[in-house]
XYZ file of C-alpha atoms in Angstrom:
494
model
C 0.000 0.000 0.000
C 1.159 3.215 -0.779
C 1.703 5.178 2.356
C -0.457 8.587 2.431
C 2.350 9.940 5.118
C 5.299 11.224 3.830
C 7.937 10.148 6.568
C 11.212 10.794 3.935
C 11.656 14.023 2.889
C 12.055 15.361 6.894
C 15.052 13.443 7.449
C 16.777 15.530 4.386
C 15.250 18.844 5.814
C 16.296 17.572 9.531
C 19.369 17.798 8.297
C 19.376 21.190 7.329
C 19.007 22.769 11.080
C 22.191 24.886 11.492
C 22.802 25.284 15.096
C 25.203 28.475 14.221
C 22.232 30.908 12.480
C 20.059 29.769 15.790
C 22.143 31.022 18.035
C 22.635 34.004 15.683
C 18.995 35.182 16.195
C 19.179 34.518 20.048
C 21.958 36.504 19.876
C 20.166 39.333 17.737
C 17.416 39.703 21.227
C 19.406 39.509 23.420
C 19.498 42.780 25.746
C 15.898 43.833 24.583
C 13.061 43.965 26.953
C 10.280 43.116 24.333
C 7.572 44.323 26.441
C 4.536 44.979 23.799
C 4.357 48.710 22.699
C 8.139 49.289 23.402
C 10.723 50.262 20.617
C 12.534 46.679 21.611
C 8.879 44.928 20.599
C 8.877 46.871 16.898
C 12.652 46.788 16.742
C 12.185 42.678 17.121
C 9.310 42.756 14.993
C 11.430 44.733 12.008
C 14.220 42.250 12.560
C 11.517 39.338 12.086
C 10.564 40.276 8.860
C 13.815 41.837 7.223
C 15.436 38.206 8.367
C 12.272 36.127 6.808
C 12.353 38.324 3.426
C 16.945 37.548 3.287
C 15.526 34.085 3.380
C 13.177 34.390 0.357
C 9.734 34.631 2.487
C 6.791 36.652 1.460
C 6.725 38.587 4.916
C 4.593 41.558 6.260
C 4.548 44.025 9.107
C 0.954 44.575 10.169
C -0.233 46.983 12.742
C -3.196 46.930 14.691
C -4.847 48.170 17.703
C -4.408 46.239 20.885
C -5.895 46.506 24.421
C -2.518 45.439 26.567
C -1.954 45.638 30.197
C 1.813 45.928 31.671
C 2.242 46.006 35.312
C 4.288 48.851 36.967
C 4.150 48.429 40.628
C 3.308 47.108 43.961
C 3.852 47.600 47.562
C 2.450 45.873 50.906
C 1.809 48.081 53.984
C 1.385 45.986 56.902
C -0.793 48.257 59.845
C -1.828 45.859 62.397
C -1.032 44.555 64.882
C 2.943 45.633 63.876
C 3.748 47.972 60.963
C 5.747 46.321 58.213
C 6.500 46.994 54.596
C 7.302 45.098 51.767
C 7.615 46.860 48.357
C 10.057 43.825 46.887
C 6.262 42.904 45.240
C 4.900 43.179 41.896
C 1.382 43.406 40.533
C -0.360 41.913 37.468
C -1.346 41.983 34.054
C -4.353 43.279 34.095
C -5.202 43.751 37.714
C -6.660 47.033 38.804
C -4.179 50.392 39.971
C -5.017 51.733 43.508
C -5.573 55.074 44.740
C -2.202 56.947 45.301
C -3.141 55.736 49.260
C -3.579 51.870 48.283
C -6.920 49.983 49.768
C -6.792 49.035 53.359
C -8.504 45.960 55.012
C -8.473 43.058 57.063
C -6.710 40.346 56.054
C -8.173 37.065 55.216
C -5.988 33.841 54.579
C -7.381 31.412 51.808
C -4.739 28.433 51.578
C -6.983 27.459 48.054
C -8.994 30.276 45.823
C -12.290 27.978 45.144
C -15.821 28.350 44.867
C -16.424 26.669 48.063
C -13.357 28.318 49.787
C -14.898 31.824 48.515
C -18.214 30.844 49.439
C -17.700 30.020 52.877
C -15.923 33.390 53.656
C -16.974 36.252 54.122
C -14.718 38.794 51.972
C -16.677 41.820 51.084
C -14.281 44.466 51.904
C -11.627 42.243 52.622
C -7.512 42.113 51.680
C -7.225 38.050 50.611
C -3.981 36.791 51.269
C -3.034 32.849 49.148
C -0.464 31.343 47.944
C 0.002 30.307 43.913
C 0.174 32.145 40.993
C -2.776 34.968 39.981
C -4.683 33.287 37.286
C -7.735 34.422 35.918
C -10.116 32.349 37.839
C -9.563 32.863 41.351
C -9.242 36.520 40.848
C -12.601 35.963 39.397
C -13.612 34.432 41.915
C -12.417 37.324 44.185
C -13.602 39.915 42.361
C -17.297 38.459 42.434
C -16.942 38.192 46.332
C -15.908 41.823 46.870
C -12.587 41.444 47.449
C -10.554 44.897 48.574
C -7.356 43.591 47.131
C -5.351 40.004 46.923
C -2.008 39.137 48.045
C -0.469 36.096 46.687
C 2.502 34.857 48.269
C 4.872 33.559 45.407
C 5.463 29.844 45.044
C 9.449 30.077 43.914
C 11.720 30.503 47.252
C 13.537 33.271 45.090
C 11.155 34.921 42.325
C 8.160 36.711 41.938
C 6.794 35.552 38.293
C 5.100 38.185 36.340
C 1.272 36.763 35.736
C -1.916 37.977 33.977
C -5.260 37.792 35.096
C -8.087 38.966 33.082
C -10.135 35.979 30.921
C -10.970 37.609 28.277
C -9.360 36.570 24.987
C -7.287 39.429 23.285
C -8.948 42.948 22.867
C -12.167 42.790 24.431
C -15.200 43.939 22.764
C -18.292 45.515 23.614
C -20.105 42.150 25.170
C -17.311 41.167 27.117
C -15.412 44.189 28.589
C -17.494 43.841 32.227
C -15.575 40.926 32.381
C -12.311 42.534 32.931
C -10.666 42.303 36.616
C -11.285 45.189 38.729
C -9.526 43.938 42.019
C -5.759 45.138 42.612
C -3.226 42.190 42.765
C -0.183 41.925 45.276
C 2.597 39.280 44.754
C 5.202 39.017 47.844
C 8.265 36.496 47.778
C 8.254 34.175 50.384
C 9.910 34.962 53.054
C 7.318 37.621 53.408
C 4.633 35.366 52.810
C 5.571 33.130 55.540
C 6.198 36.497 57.970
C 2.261 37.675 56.656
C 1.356 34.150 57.725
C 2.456 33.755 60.872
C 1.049 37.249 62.094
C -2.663 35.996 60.364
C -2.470 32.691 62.541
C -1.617 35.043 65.979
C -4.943 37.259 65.314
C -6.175 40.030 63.001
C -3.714 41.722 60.648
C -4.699 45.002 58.986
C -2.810 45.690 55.432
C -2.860 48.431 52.982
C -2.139 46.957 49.195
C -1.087 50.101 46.464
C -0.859 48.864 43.072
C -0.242 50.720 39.653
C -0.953 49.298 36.253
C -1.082 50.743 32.753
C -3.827 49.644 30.903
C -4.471 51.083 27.397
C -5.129 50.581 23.574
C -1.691 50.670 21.880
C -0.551 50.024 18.304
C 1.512 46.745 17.990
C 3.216 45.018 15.337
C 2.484 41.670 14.003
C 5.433 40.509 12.250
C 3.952 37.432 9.693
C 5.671 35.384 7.042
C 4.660 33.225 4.674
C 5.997 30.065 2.572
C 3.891 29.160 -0.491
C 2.990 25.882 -0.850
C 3.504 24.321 -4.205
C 0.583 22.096 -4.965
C -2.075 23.522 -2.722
C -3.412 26.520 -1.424
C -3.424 25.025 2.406
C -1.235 25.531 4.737
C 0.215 24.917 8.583
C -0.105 28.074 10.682
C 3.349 27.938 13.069
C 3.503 30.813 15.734
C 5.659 32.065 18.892
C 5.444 35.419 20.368
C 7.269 38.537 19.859
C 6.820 40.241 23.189
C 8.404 39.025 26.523
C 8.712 39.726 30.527
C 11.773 41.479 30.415
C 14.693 40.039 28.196
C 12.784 37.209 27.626
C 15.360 34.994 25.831
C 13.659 31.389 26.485
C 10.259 32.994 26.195
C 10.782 33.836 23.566
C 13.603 34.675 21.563
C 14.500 31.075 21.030
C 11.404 30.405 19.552
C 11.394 33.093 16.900
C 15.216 31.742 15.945
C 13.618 28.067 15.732
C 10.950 29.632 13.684
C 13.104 32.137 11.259
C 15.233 28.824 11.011
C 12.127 26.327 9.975
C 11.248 29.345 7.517
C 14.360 29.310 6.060
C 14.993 25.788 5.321
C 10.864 25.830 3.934
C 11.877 28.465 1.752
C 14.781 26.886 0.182
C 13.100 23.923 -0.183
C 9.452 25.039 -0.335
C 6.973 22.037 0.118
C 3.456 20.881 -1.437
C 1.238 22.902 1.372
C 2.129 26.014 2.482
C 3.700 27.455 5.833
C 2.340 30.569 7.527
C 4.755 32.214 10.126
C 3.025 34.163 12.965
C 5.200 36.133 15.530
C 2.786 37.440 17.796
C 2.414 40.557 20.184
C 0.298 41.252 23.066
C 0.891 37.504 24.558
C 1.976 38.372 27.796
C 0.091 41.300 28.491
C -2.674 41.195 26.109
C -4.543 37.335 26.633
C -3.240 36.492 23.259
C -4.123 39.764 21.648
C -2.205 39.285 18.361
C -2.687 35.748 17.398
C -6.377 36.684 18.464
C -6.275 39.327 16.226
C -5.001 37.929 13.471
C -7.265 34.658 13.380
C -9.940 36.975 13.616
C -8.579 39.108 10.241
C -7.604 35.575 8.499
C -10.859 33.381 9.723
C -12.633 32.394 6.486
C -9.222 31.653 4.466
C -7.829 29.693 7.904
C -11.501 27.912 7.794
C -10.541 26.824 4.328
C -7.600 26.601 4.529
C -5.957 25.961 7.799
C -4.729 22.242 8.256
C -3.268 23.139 11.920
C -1.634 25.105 14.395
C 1.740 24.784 16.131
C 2.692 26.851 18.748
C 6.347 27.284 19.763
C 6.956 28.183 23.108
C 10.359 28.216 25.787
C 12.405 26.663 23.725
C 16.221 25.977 24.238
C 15.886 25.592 27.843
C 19.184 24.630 29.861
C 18.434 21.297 31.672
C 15.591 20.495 30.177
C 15.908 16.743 30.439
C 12.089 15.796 28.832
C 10.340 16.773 25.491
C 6.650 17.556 26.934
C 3.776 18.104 24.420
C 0.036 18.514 24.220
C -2.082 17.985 20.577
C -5.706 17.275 19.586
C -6.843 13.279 19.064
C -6.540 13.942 15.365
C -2.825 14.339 15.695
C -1.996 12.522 18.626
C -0.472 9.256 17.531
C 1.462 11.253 14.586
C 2.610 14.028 17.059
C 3.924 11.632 18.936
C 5.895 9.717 15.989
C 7.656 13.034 15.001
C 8.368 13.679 18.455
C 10.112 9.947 18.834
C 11.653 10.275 15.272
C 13.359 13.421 15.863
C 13.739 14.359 19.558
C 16.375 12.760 21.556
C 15.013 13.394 24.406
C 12.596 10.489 26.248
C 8.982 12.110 26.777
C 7.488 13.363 30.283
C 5.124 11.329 31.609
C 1.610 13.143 31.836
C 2.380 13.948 35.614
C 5.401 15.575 34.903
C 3.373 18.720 32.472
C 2.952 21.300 34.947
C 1.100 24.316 35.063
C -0.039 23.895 31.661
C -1.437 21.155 31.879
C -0.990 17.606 29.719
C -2.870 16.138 26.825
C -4.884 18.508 25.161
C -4.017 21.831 24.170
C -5.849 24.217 27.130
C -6.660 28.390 27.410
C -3.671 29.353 27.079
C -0.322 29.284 24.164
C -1.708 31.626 21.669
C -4.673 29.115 21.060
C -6.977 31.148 19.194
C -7.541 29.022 16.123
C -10.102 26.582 17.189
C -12.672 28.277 15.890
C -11.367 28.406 12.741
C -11.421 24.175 12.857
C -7.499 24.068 12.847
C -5.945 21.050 14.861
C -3.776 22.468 17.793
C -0.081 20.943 18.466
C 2.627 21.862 21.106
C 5.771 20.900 22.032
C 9.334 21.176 23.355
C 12.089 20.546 25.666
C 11.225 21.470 29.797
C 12.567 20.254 32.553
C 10.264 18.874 35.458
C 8.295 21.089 36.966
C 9.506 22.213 40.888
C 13.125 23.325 41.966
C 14.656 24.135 38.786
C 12.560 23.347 36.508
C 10.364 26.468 38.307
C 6.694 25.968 38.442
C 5.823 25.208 34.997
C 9.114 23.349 34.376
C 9.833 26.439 32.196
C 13.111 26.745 34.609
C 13.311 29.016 38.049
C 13.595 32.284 35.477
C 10.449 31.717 33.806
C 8.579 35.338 33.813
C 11.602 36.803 35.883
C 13.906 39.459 34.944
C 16.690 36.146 34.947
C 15.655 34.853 32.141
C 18.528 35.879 29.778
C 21.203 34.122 27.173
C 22.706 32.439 29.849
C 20.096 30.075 30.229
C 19.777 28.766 26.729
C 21.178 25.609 25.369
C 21.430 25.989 21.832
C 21.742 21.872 21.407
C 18.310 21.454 22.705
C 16.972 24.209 20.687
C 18.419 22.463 17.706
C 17.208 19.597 18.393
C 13.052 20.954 19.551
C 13.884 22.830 15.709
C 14.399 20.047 13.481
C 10.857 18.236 15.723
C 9.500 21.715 14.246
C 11.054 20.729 10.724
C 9.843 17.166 10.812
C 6.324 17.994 11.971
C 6.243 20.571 9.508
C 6.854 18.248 6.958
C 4.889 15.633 7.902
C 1.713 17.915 7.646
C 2.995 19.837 4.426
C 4.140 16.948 2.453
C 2.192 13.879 2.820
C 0.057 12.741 -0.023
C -2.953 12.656 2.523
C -3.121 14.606 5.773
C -2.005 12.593 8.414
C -5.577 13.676 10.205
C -7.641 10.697 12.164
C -10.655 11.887 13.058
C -11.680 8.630 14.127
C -9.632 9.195 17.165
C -11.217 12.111 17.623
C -15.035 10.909 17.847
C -13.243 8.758 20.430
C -12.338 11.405 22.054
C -15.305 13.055 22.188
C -17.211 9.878 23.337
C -14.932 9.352 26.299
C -15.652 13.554 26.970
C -19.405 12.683 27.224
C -19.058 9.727 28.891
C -17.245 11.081 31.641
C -19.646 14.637 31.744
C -22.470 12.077 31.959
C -21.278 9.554 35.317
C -20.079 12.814 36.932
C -23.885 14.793 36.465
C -25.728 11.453 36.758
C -27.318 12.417 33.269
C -27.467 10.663 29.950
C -27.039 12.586 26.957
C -28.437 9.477 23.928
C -28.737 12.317 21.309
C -24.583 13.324 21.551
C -24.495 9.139 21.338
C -26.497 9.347 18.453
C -24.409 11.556 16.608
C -21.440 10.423 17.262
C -22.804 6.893 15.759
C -23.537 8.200 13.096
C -20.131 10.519 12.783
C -18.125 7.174 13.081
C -20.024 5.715 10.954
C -18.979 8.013 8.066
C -15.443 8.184 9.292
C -15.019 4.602 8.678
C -16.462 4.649 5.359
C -14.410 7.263 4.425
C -11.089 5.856 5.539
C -12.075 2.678 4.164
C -12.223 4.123 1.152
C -8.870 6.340 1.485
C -7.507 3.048 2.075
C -8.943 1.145 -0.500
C -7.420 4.210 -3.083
C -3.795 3.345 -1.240
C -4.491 -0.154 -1.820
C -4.701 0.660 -5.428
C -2.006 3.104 -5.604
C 0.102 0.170 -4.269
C -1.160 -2.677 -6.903
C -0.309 -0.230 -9.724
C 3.103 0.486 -8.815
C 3.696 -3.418 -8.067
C 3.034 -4.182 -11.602
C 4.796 -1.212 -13.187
């Protein structure tokens, strides 16, 4: 049978992956602070698409309009029973700026942000003190309660990591802007954390919280290249970000040199679908504002279009010792081939993901193409998650001013590029996408079946459909099959 996946031509482009221009664009960020709306952002951007046109790339600079949020400061006044203050803190994406005099008021210890935790405490007026990183849900949470302000104690013994904590997805619009956070957000390192703790177990602490964040529409560049393909109009959307905390070099300069190097090599060698290159702003402080934005300006020709999506993401980590990696059903078996084909290093187990979770792609990573129907796909080289590894396994440095060249390892950046170079082929080469939807309605089935023993309901009409669904997937791939089978006869008796 003539096999629909073509698993040849990435070993020649594998081989292509120079380790020397990699560390030549790592080299190019480093000592910007890519923050979106700063000079270093559209100086990066520029660089993006002046490198991606040298290499023979159709590239454009777009602007656009984006709602970002960049924290400025944050300070901890301790007023009862003792006076203390602690303004080693920082704020958050997205949380709300104090008056000049902060917000004062008794401080209430949650150990865990939850519905029932929130629920069974009364915090109207109240200064929340936890422990964990601000996400948006438990400032949600929170904010619903009538929270005064939250303090989170950090969870890294050394590092305060810069967070964001509004859900709505890029710019928001006119039916979702009530949904942005209004409650000012405190993080304190934790030595002060444990000092705040011990005074809330004596008795009742009083605490001021100032916070000061700039929240605005700016214009931002969307750097965006684009490869051709030479049989079809479709095409693999790969993207990273162009904005970072600080210098940013693992997140993310090494993933714009992995992709400027997987464009280069595609242009030189362009393949049957086409590539699109997305480098986008407004990740860190915008809820994916670019990528948002740009799905949303692209939707009906990604609807058509689109095959997939695969984000790139800390890359080039020193010590990473594990290649971790999330992707939709449709992909999952071929994900993983590519990912044992080209990656030397063995795969973390599903305990081992972290903060972002294992599996299936999640809210987070620039994952605003679903609606457009394009499969999702991430991977790359962490280390385990804890010590180190930090507390996504992103290393200790991850959203810290520390992370800078020196914690790059250009051999594991190679090696997550050329996994971008063979996935890349895989999905623009092969005679047949390398899609299984059956595992998908599998997928879905298991989804359902678990919703249903959890509510103690039965959904037969999701059943139904899904019957039916598989039904016509096998009769499809039977028949894709069949074609192969024929494909293979022929070339027999030739």
């Amino acid at each position: 049978m003539l096999d629909p996946v073509d698993r040849e031509t990435e070993a020649r482009l594998r081989e292509r992956v120079d380790p020397e221009k990699l560390e030549r664009h790592v080299d190019a960020f480093e000592g910007t602070e890519r923050v979106s709306g700063t000079d270093d952002e559209w100086e990066a951007a520029e660089y993006v698409v002046e490198t991606l046109r040298e290499y023979g790339c159709t590239a454009e600079l777009h602007e656009f309009e984006g709602y970002i949020s960049v924290p400025e400061d944050a300070r901890l006044d301790v007023t009862a029973p003792t006076r203390e203050t602690f303004d080693e803190a920082i704020t958050a994406s997205f949380g709300a700026s104090t008056p000049p005099d902060g917000v004062s008021g008794e401080v209430v210890r949650l150990d865990d942000v939850t519905e029932e935790s929130v629920a069974g405490a009364d915090l109207d007026g109240k200064v929340v003190f936890t422990t964990g990183l601000p996400t948006p849900e438990p400032i949600t949470l929170l904010d619903a309660a009538g929270a005064a302000a939250v303090i989170y104690q950090s969870v890294n013994p050394e590092q305060l990591h810069e967070m964001i904590v509004t859900p709505v997805w890029g710019t928001p619009g006119l039916d979702d802007g009530d949904e942005l956070p209004s409650l000012p957000v405190a993080q304190i390192g934790q030595d002060a954390g444990d000092w705040l703790l011990t005074r809330c177990e004596a008795g009742p602490v009083e605490a001021t919280v100032t916070t000061e964040v700039t929240t605005e529409l700016t214009t931002l560049p969307c750097p965006v290249g684009r490869v051709e393909g030479t049989e079809s109009d479709r095409y693999l959307v790969v993207g990273n970000h162009v904005d970072s905390w600080y210098e940013g070099i693992t997140d993310n300069a090494t993933a714009m040199a992995a992709t400027l190097e997987l464009a280069r090599i595609a242009a030189d060698d362009p393949p049957a679908r086409g590539l699109v290159f997305g480098f986008w702003p407004a990740h860190s402080t915008g809820r994916y504002a670019g990528s948002a934005w740009w799905a949303d300006r692209e939707w009906l020709d990604l609807r058509e279009n689109g095959v997939a999506y695969y984000h790139l993401d800390l890359n080039g980590l020193d010590g990473a010792d594990g290649l971790w990696h999330q992707e939709m059903a449709e992909l999952g078996d071929e994900h993983l081939d590519v990912l044992e084909t080209a990656g030397e290093l063995p795969l973390l187990d599903g305990g081992e993901a972290g903060f972002l979770g294992d599996d299936r792609p999640a809210r987070n990573s620039d994952q605003s193409f679903w609606g457009a129907g394009l499969s999702s796909l991430l991977s790359g080289a962490r280390l385990e998650p804890g010590g180190e590894g930090g507390p996504i396994g992103g290393g200790w440095w991850w959203h810290t001013p520390e992370d800078t060249r020196d914690k790059v390892d250009i051999d594991v950046l190679a090696e997550e590029t050329r996994i971008a170079v063979t996935l890349a082929s895989r999905l623009c080469e092969s005679p047949s996408l390398p899609h299984d939807y059956r595992a998908t309605a599998t997928d879905i089935r298991e989804q359902v079946t678990e919703i249903e023993a959890e509510t103690g309901r039965s959904f037969d009409g999701v059943h139904e459909d899904l019957d039916a669904l598989e039904a016509a997937l096998a009769a499809a791939y039977e028949r894709i099959e069949g074609v192969d089978a024929v494909g293979s006869d022929a070339a027999a008796a030739a």
